[in-house]
């Protein structure tokens, strides 16, 4: 082959290779669904991801948190194009059992290398039948938040250590007219936080089990931890009148606003709300809020995880889409350049918790948490956190039934034990 011919072939090869980059295939399009929270930050993260991956375009669709699971169910059943989605330990069993989302390790074995970095409760919350289904968007604990100034005005120098302490301190505040209802919950019966708050209180007892090893409910037995918590709530609302009755119509944001306005002294909330409550200028009482280990015998609580999942629809679109999806998942929930870039941003900008334990060693993270909280106490509470037990495919549906029954007890329509027994009967029906 002459040198001229070789040169021509080399030129043609160069044209083909560069041409595929300059004029190549259209970018891979991914559809990403989320619940509405800081969409400006999400869009900015997507913009940066697309800049780093010019062959991929991401379309964002967001929906209200309270309606998210219904919207997603309709999308999956109707096969509305959806490639990547926020998911939650609430719904993993249902979504995975229906084959709406896929185990990441079946397509991306490299995902298993991340497991040593994740908090155990987060791994449990993303695992179905032994396989990992997501990379964490954020993970956090449910904590006990209090207004320190109100507590001092009531004559107490330390936060409550037990639920009896909470009652005692709340009654003192009420008697001194510091606040009419010192305690408030987000117990609107459709909010997914309701069951997590209730379970956090149950997990603060040493004998916290709701179900036996065969997933039969045991929480409806007289004297169980769930019975103690349910009775404490009923007494607080109807007997002592220390729990605001508006709790039954309240969701997360109105509760945080009421607390920030000085209308609430004690609340059980996802931890990231402490960052918002103590942000200067964000609330009238900003800077006065602290958190304590969950009152109770063991100080246990719920650890929860929200995560990025890949749908079966994306998996079926072929290798190019799967490759793009993995790049997206790793950028948002994993490492980029050896750093958890997006997760760290959520922690610094919004105070969101994280499952990626190496971030606790990051000086920027530690300094940021100590501005509004206490990183040492946060680590201590995280070690006492546990994943929600018995996460069956019908767990989400059962939790709504549980919440409706529990509110009947809080309204005085039935006893706490009757409400627990009614919800346990629903569980047994669903389990058949």
Short mmCIF file of C-alpha atoms in Angstrom, two decimals:
data_model
loop_
_atom_site.label_atom_id
_atom_site.label_comp_id
_atom_site.label_asym_id
_atom_site.label_seq_id
_atom_site.Cartn_x
_atom_site.Cartn_y
_atom_site.Cartn_z
CA UNK A 1 0.00 0.00 0.00
CA UNK A 2 1.48 3.25 -1.08
CA UNK A 3 2.05 6.11 1.31
CA UNK A 4 -0.50 8.24 -0.58
CA UNK A 5 -3.21 5.60 -0.16
CA UNK A 6 -2.40 5.23 3.55
CA UNK A 7 -2.68 8.99 3.98
CA UNK A 8 -6.08 9.00 2.26
CA UNK A 9 -7.37 6.19 4.47
CA UNK A 10 -6.08 7.95 7.57
CA UNK A 11 -7.84 11.13 6.47
CA UNK A 12 -11.11 9.29 5.91
CA UNK A 13 -10.86 7.60 9.30
CA UNK A 14 -10.25 10.95 10.97
CA UNK A 15 -13.27 12.42 9.19
CA UNK A 16 -15.44 9.50 10.34
CA UNK A 17 -14.29 9.75 13.96
CA UNK A 18 -14.47 13.50 14.31
CA UNK A 19 -17.65 13.62 12.28
CA UNK A 20 -19.39 11.31 14.72
CA UNK A 21 -18.48 13.73 17.51
CA UNK A 22 -19.40 16.88 15.64
CA UNK A 23 -22.40 15.63 13.73
CA UNK A 24 -23.03 12.37 15.60
CA UNK A 25 -26.13 10.79 17.02
CA UNK A 26 -28.64 12.95 18.84
CA UNK A 27 -28.10 13.27 22.59
CA UNK A 28 -29.64 10.62 24.79
CA UNK A 29 -32.82 12.04 26.30
CA UNK A 30 -33.64 11.11 29.91
CA UNK A 31 -36.83 11.94 31.79
CA UNK A 32 -36.35 12.52 35.51
CA UNK A 33 -39.29 12.83 37.94
CA UNK A 34 -39.06 14.34 41.42
CA UNK A 35 -41.31 15.67 44.15
CA UNK A 36 -41.33 19.44 44.41
CA UNK A 37 -38.48 20.65 46.60
CA UNK A 38 -35.88 23.24 45.61
CA UNK A 39 -36.39 22.65 41.90
CA UNK A 40 -34.08 25.56 41.18
CA UNK A 41 -31.22 23.61 42.76
CA UNK A 42 -32.20 20.43 40.89
CA UNK A 43 -32.26 22.31 37.57
CA UNK A 44 -28.86 23.83 38.28
CA UNK A 45 -27.46 20.38 39.11
CA UNK A 46 -28.90 19.06 35.83
CA UNK A 47 -27.33 21.95 33.93
CA UNK A 48 -23.92 21.11 35.38
CA UNK A 49 -24.40 17.42 34.66
CA UNK A 50 -25.29 18.13 31.04
CA UNK A 51 -22.24 20.38 30.65
CA UNK A 52 -20.04 17.55 31.88
CA UNK A 53 -21.88 15.02 29.67
CA UNK A 54 -22.71 16.78 26.36
CA UNK A 55 -24.26 13.64 24.89
CA UNK A 56 -27.06 13.54 27.47
CA UNK A 57 -30.11 15.77 27.97
CA UNK A 58 -32.35 15.55 31.01
CA UNK A 59 -36.01 16.67 31.16
CA UNK A 60 -37.25 17.36 34.70
CA UNK A 61 -40.85 16.84 35.84
CA UNK A 62 -41.88 17.61 39.43
CA UNK A 63 -45.00 16.83 41.45
CA UNK A 64 -46.27 17.62 44.97
CA UNK A 65 -44.88 15.32 47.66
CA UNK A 66 -48.32 14.47 49.01
CA UNK A 67 -49.47 13.27 45.56
CA UNK A 68 -46.18 11.88 44.31
CA UNK A 69 -46.83 8.17 44.88
CA UNK A 70 -50.23 8.34 43.16
CA UNK A 71 -48.77 10.25 40.20
CA UNK A 72 -45.91 7.79 39.85
CA UNK A 73 -48.21 4.78 40.07
CA UNK A 74 -50.28 6.24 37.22
CA UNK A 75 -47.12 6.89 35.17
CA UNK A 76 -45.83 3.36 35.67
CA UNK A 77 -49.17 1.70 34.91
CA UNK A 78 -49.79 3.96 31.91
CA UNK A 79 -46.16 3.62 30.75
CA UNK A 80 -45.64 7.37 30.63
CA UNK A 81 -41.97 7.75 29.66
CA UNK A 82 -39.97 7.90 32.87
CA UNK A 83 -36.30 6.93 33.08
CA UNK A 84 -35.10 8.11 36.47
CA UNK A 85 -37.10 8.99 39.55
CA UNK A 86 -36.94 9.95 43.16
CA UNK A 87 -38.05 7.00 45.24
CA UNK A 88 -38.36 6.27 48.94
CA UNK A 89 -38.05 3.38 51.35
CA UNK A 90 -41.83 3.80 51.77
CA UNK A 91 -42.53 2.53 48.27
CA UNK A 92 -39.49 0.44 47.32
CA UNK A 93 -41.18 -2.91 47.97
CA UNK A 94 -44.25 -1.99 45.92
CA UNK A 95 -42.31 -0.49 43.03
CA UNK A 96 -39.74 -3.28 42.91
CA UNK A 97 -42.30 -6.09 43.24
CA UNK A 98 -44.24 -4.56 40.32
CA UNK A 99 -41.00 -4.38 38.30
CA UNK A 100 -41.45 -0.62 37.85
CA UNK A 101 -37.88 0.01 38.98
CA UNK A 102 -34.88 -2.28 38.58
CA UNK A 103 -32.02 -3.44 40.82
CA UNK A 104 -29.03 -1.29 39.92
CA UNK A 105 -26.51 -4.05 40.53
CA UNK A 106 -28.07 -6.17 37.74
CA UNK A 107 -27.03 -3.49 35.25
CA UNK A 108 -24.21 -1.70 37.04
CA UNK A 109 -22.24 -4.13 39.27
CA UNK A 110 -19.91 -1.27 40.15
CA UNK A 111 -22.65 0.19 42.37
CA UNK A 112 -21.76 -2.34 45.08
CA UNK A 113 -18.46 -0.53 45.66
CA UNK A 114 -20.47 2.29 47.25
CA UNK A 115 -22.06 0.15 49.96
CA UNK A 116 -19.25 0.55 52.55
CA UNK A 117 -19.80 4.32 52.34
CA UNK A 118 -23.53 4.19 53.19
CA UNK A 119 -25.24 4.17 56.60
CA UNK A 120 -26.69 0.69 57.29
CA UNK A 121 -30.26 1.97 57.67
CA UNK A 122 -29.97 3.60 54.23
CA UNK A 123 -28.72 0.41 52.58
CA UNK A 124 -31.60 -1.49 54.17
CA UNK A 125 -34.05 1.12 52.93
CA UNK A 126 -32.81 0.78 49.32
CA UNK A 127 -32.59 -3.02 49.28
CA UNK A 128 -35.25 -5.43 48.05
CA UNK A 129 -34.69 -9.18 48.02
CA UNK A 130 -30.99 -8.64 48.67
CA UNK A 131 -30.41 -6.23 45.79
CA UNK A 132 -29.66 -2.53 45.82
CA UNK A 133 -32.18 -0.37 43.95
CA UNK A 134 -30.80 3.12 44.34
CA UNK A 135 -28.15 5.66 45.19
CA UNK A 136 -29.13 8.09 47.98
CA UNK A 137 -30.57 11.51 47.19
CA UNK A 138 -30.54 12.16 50.92
CA UNK A 139 -30.93 10.21 54.12
CA UNK A 140 -31.78 11.52 57.51
CA UNK A 141 -33.24 10.88 60.92
CA UNK A 142 -36.42 12.02 62.64
CA UNK A 143 -35.41 14.14 65.61
CA UNK A 144 -36.87 15.92 68.63
CA UNK A 145 -36.62 19.72 68.21
CA UNK A 146 -37.25 22.19 71.02
CA UNK A 147 -37.29 25.94 71.58
CA UNK A 148 -34.56 26.45 74.18
CA UNK A 149 -35.76 29.89 75.28
CA UNK A 150 -39.29 28.64 75.98
CA UNK A 151 -37.86 25.73 77.94
CA UNK A 152 -35.78 28.07 80.13
CA UNK A 153 -38.74 30.39 80.72
CA UNK A 154 -40.64 27.34 81.98
CA UNK A 155 -37.84 26.70 84.50
CA UNK A 156 -35.92 23.87 82.84
CA UNK A 157 -32.21 23.91 82.01
CA UNK A 158 -32.03 20.64 80.06
CA UNK A 159 -34.22 19.07 77.37
CA UNK A 160 -36.57 16.17 78.16
CA UNK A 161 -35.08 12.68 78.35
CA UNK A 162 -38.39 10.76 78.46
CA UNK A 163 -41.94 11.24 77.19
CA UNK A 164 -43.05 11.81 80.78
CA UNK A 165 -40.54 14.67 80.90
CA UNK A 166 -42.09 16.10 77.74
CA UNK A 167 -45.53 16.05 79.37
CA UNK A 168 -44.21 17.65 82.57
CA UNK A 169 -42.41 20.45 80.72
CA UNK A 170 -45.32 21.09 78.37
CA UNK A 171 -47.75 21.38 81.28
CA UNK A 172 -45.39 23.90 82.93
CA UNK A 173 -45.31 26.00 79.76
CA UNK A 174 -49.08 25.88 79.51
CA UNK A 175 -49.53 26.85 83.18
CA UNK A 176 -47.14 29.81 82.79
CA UNK A 177 -48.97 30.82 79.59
CA UNK A 178 -45.77 30.66 77.56
CA UNK A 179 -47.70 28.88 74.81
CA UNK A 180 -51.22 27.43 74.77
CA UNK A 181 -50.30 24.19 73.01
CA UNK A 182 -46.57 23.48 73.47
CA UNK A 183 -46.56 20.42 71.18
CA UNK A 184 -47.64 20.07 67.55
CA UNK A 185 -47.43 17.23 65.04
CA UNK A 186 -47.95 16.88 61.29
CA UNK A 187 -50.79 14.39 61.57
CA UNK A 188 -52.88 15.16 58.49
CA UNK A 189 -53.85 11.60 57.63
CA UNK A 190 -52.43 11.59 54.08
CA UNK A 191 -48.94 12.86 54.82
CA UNK A 192 -46.23 10.18 54.51
CA UNK A 193 -44.40 11.76 57.46
CA UNK A 194 -47.17 10.79 59.88
CA UNK A 195 -46.19 7.12 60.16
CA UNK A 196 -42.47 7.94 60.32
CA UNK A 197 -42.99 10.33 63.22
CA UNK A 198 -45.14 7.79 65.06
CA UNK A 199 -42.57 5.02 64.51
CA UNK A 200 -39.76 7.30 65.68
CA UNK A 201 -41.55 7.59 69.00
CA UNK A 202 -42.12 3.81 69.11
CA UNK A 203 -38.45 3.13 68.34
CA UNK A 204 -37.48 5.22 71.38
CA UNK A 205 -38.58 2.24 73.52
CA UNK A 206 -36.35 -0.78 74.13
CA UNK A 207 -39.08 -3.23 73.09
CA UNK A 208 -40.04 -1.40 69.94
CA UNK A 209 -41.13 -4.22 67.64
CA UNK A 210 -44.35 -3.68 65.68
CA UNK A 211 -44.34 -7.12 64.02
CA UNK A 212 -43.13 -10.64 64.76
CA UNK A 213 -40.66 -12.54 62.60
CA UNK A 214 -43.50 -13.72 60.34
CA UNK A 215 -44.66 -10.13 59.79
CA UNK A 216 -47.74 -10.55 61.95
CA UNK A 217 -48.65 -7.36 63.85
CA UNK A 218 -47.93 -7.39 67.58
CA UNK A 219 -48.22 -3.65 68.09
CA UNK A 220 -51.93 -3.94 68.91
CA UNK A 221 -51.22 -5.75 72.19
CA UNK A 222 -51.98 -3.87 75.38
CA UNK A 223 -48.78 -2.44 76.83
CA UNK A 224 -46.79 -2.57 73.59
CA UNK A 225 -44.53 0.35 72.71
CA UNK A 226 -47.02 1.42 70.04
CA UNK A 227 -49.83 1.33 72.60
CA UNK A 228 -47.78 3.49 74.99
CA UNK A 229 -47.10 6.03 72.24
CA UNK A 230 -50.71 6.07 71.01
CA UNK A 231 -52.03 6.53 74.55
CA UNK A 232 -49.47 9.29 75.23
CA UNK A 233 -50.68 11.12 72.12
CA UNK A 234 -54.36 10.71 73.02
CA UNK A 235 -53.73 11.91 76.59
CA UNK A 236 -51.67 14.83 75.34
CA UNK A 237 -54.41 16.01 73.01
CA UNK A 238 -57.58 15.19 74.95
CA UNK A 239 -56.62 15.02 78.65
CA UNK A 240 -53.67 17.39 79.16
CA UNK A 241 -54.43 19.58 76.13
CA UNK A 242 -50.74 20.13 75.47
CA UNK A 243 -50.89 18.92 71.84
CA UNK A 244 -52.42 21.34 69.37
CA UNK A 245 -55.62 19.80 67.90
CA UNK A 246 -54.73 21.50 64.60
CA UNK A 247 -52.08 18.78 64.28
CA UNK A 248 -54.72 16.65 62.53
CA UNK A 249 -54.86 19.13 59.64
CA UNK A 250 -51.18 20.00 59.60
CA UNK A 251 -48.39 19.00 57.23
CA UNK A 252 -44.67 19.62 57.44
CA UNK A 253 -44.29 23.19 56.19
CA UNK A 254 -47.15 24.71 58.25
CA UNK A 255 -45.74 22.99 61.34
CA UNK A 256 -42.27 24.42 60.73
CA UNK A 257 -43.74 27.87 60.18
CA UNK A 258 -45.76 27.64 63.41
CA UNK A 259 -42.67 26.58 65.31
CA UNK A 260 -40.61 29.36 63.76
CA UNK A 261 -43.28 31.88 64.77
CA UNK A 262 -43.08 30.82 68.43
CA UNK A 263 -46.40 28.94 68.52
CA UNK A 264 -44.81 25.55 69.23
CA UNK A 265 -42.12 24.54 71.74
CA UNK A 266 -41.68 20.82 70.91
CA UNK A 267 -41.93 18.97 67.60
CA UNK A 268 -40.77 15.71 66.06
CA UNK A 269 -39.52 16.45 62.56
CA UNK A 270 -37.03 15.37 59.90
CA UNK A 271 -33.68 16.77 60.99
CA UNK A 272 -33.12 19.05 58.00
CA UNK A 273 -35.85 21.34 59.33
CA UNK A 274 -33.51 22.40 62.13
CA UNK A 275 -31.29 24.10 59.54
CA UNK A 276 -34.27 26.04 58.20
CA UNK A 277 -35.55 26.98 61.67
CA UNK A 278 -32.17 28.39 62.70
CA UNK A 279 -31.43 30.26 59.46
CA UNK A 280 -31.06 33.94 60.41
CA UNK A 281 -34.04 35.93 59.17
CA UNK A 282 -36.03 32.90 58.08
CA UNK A 283 -38.24 32.82 61.18
CA UNK A 284 -39.04 35.12 64.09
CA UNK A 285 -37.57 32.58 66.55
CA UNK A 286 -34.54 31.65 64.41
CA UNK A 287 -31.49 30.74 66.48
CA UNK A 288 -33.49 29.49 69.47
CA UNK A 289 -33.95 25.89 68.32
CA UNK A 290 -31.94 22.88 69.40
CA UNK A 291 -32.43 19.17 69.19
CA UNK A 292 -32.15 16.41 71.76
CA UNK A 293 -31.88 12.67 71.43
CA UNK A 294 -35.36 11.25 70.94
CA UNK A 295 -36.98 11.09 74.41
CA UNK A 296 -37.54 7.54 75.61
CA UNK A 297 -35.85 4.44 76.97
CA UNK A 298 -33.33 3.82 74.18
CA UNK A 299 -33.47 7.15 72.33
CA UNK A 300 -33.87 5.23 69.07
CA UNK A 301 -35.58 6.78 66.07
CA UNK A 302 -36.34 6.24 62.40
CA UNK A 303 -33.60 6.60 59.82
CA UNK A 304 -35.01 7.06 56.33
CA UNK A 305 -33.64 7.30 52.82
CA UNK A 306 -34.87 8.92 49.62
CA UNK A 307 -33.01 7.75 46.55
CA UNK A 308 -32.49 7.90 42.79
CA UNK A 309 -33.93 4.86 40.99
CA UNK A 310 -33.79 3.67 37.39
CA UNK A 311 -37.07 2.49 35.87
CA UNK A 312 -37.70 -0.70 33.89
CA UNK A 313 -38.69 1.59 31.01
CA UNK A 314 -35.15 3.04 30.95
CA UNK A 315 -33.54 -0.38 31.24
CA UNK A 316 -35.54 -1.58 28.23
CA UNK A 317 -34.50 1.37 26.05
CA UNK A 318 -31.10 -0.15 25.39
CA UNK A 319 -27.41 0.16 26.29
CA UNK A 320 -27.00 3.84 25.33
CA UNK A 321 -29.81 4.91 27.67
CA UNK A 322 -28.57 2.61 30.44
CA UNK A 323 -25.06 4.05 30.13
CA UNK A 324 -26.45 7.59 30.30
CA UNK A 325 -28.62 6.64 33.28
CA UNK A 326 -25.63 5.29 35.19
CA UNK A 327 -23.69 8.50 34.54
CA UNK A 328 -26.65 10.43 35.90
CA UNK A 329 -27.05 8.20 38.96
CA UNK A 330 -23.37 8.34 39.82
CA UNK A 331 -23.19 12.11 39.32
CA UNK A 332 -26.18 12.76 41.58
CA UNK A 333 -25.82 10.05 44.24
CA UNK A 334 -22.22 8.90 43.90
CA UNK A 335 -18.77 10.39 43.45
CA UNK A 336 -17.54 12.83 40.81
CA UNK A 337 -13.77 13.32 40.94
CA UNK A 338 -13.70 11.40 44.26
CA UNK A 339 -16.24 13.74 45.88
CA UNK A 340 -19.95 13.41 46.53
CA UNK A 341 -20.52 16.69 44.74
CA UNK A 342 -24.34 16.86 44.57
CA UNK A 343 -24.95 15.25 47.96
CA UNK A 344 -22.51 17.66 49.57
CA UNK A 345 -24.26 20.60 47.91
CA UNK A 346 -27.63 19.54 49.36
CA UNK A 347 -26.03 19.24 52.80
CA UNK A 348 -24.33 22.63 52.65
CA UNK A 349 -27.09 24.61 50.92
CA UNK A 350 -30.21 23.02 52.45
CA UNK A 351 -29.04 21.13 55.52
CA UNK A 352 -30.20 17.79 54.11
CA UNK A 353 -28.82 14.72 55.83
CA UNK A 354 -26.83 12.12 53.97
CA UNK A 355 -26.15 8.39 53.88
CA UNK A 356 -22.61 8.87 52.57
CA UNK A 357 -20.76 8.53 55.89
CA UNK A 358 -17.36 9.84 54.65
CA UNK A 359 -18.99 13.28 54.45
CA UNK A 360 -19.00 13.46 58.27
CA UNK A 361 -15.19 13.88 58.03
CA UNK A 362 -15.49 16.79 55.62
CA UNK A 363 -14.48 20.03 57.45
CA UNK A 364 -16.95 22.10 55.40
CA UNK A 365 -19.81 19.78 56.29
CA UNK A 366 -18.93 19.74 60.00
CA UNK A 367 -18.65 23.51 60.15
CA UNK A 368 -21.95 23.95 58.27
CA UNK A 369 -23.87 21.59 60.57
CA UNK A 370 -22.52 23.26 63.71
CA UNK A 371 -23.87 26.62 62.52
CA UNK A 372 -27.45 25.40 62.98
CA UNK A 373 -27.09 22.16 64.91
CA UNK A 374 -24.66 19.86 66.65
CA UNK A 375 -22.67 17.47 64.46
CA UNK A 376 -21.59 15.29 67.41
CA UNK A 377 -25.18 14.85 68.61
CA UNK A 378 -26.27 14.26 65.02
CA UNK A 379 -23.80 11.40 64.64
CA UNK A 380 -24.96 9.97 67.99
CA UNK A 381 -28.62 10.04 66.93
CA UNK A 382 -27.74 8.53 63.53
CA UNK A 383 -26.11 5.55 65.26
CA UNK A 384 -29.35 4.95 67.20
CA UNK A 385 -31.50 5.13 64.07
CA UNK A 386 -33.09 2.09 62.49
CA UNK A 387 -34.87 1.48 59.20
CA UNK A 388 -38.61 0.99 59.22
CA UNK A 389 -39.46 -2.68 59.75
CA UNK A 390 -41.82 -4.86 57.70
CA UNK A 391 -41.59 -2.80 54.49
CA UNK A 392 -43.90 -5.02 52.44
CA UNK A 393 -45.40 -4.07 49.04
CA UNK A 394 -48.60 -3.05 50.86
CA UNK A 395 -46.83 -1.07 53.59
CA UNK A 396 -47.65 2.29 52.00
CA UNK A 397 -51.36 1.46 51.71
CA UNK A 398 -51.43 0.10 55.26
CA UNK A 399 -49.76 3.25 56.64
CA UNK A 400 -52.65 5.36 55.31
CA UNK A 401 -55.15 3.07 57.04
CA UNK A 402 -53.08 3.26 60.24
CA UNK A 403 -53.10 7.06 60.13
CA UNK A 404 -56.86 7.25 59.61
CA UNK A 405 -57.49 4.91 62.55
CA UNK A 406 -55.03 6.76 64.79
CA UNK A 407 -56.77 10.06 64.07
CA UNK A 408 -60.07 8.53 65.18
CA UNK A 409 -58.44 7.93 68.57
CA UNK A 410 -57.08 11.48 68.67
CA UNK A 411 -60.60 12.76 67.93
CA UNK A 412 -61.99 10.68 70.80
CA UNK A 413 -64.05 8.43 68.49
CA UNK A 414 -62.37 5.27 69.78
CA UNK A 415 -59.67 4.32 72.28
CA UNK A 416 -55.98 4.19 71.39
CA UNK A 417 -55.99 0.39 71.67
CA UNK A 418 -59.13 0.07 69.52
CA UNK A 419 -57.46 2.19 66.82
CA UNK A 420 -54.35 0.00 66.87
CA UNK A 421 -56.43 -3.17 66.68
CA UNK A 422 -58.41 -1.81 63.73
CA UNK A 423 -55.25 -0.93 61.81
CA UNK A 424 -53.73 -4.33 62.67
CA UNK A 425 -56.83 -5.99 61.22
CA UNK A 426 -56.24 -4.02 57.99
CA UNK A 427 -52.65 -5.31 57.92
CA UNK A 428 -53.85 -8.91 58.26
CA UNK A 429 -56.32 -8.43 55.41
CA UNK A 430 -53.63 -6.98 53.14
CA UNK A 431 -51.16 -9.72 54.03
CA UNK A 432 -53.47 -12.53 52.82
#
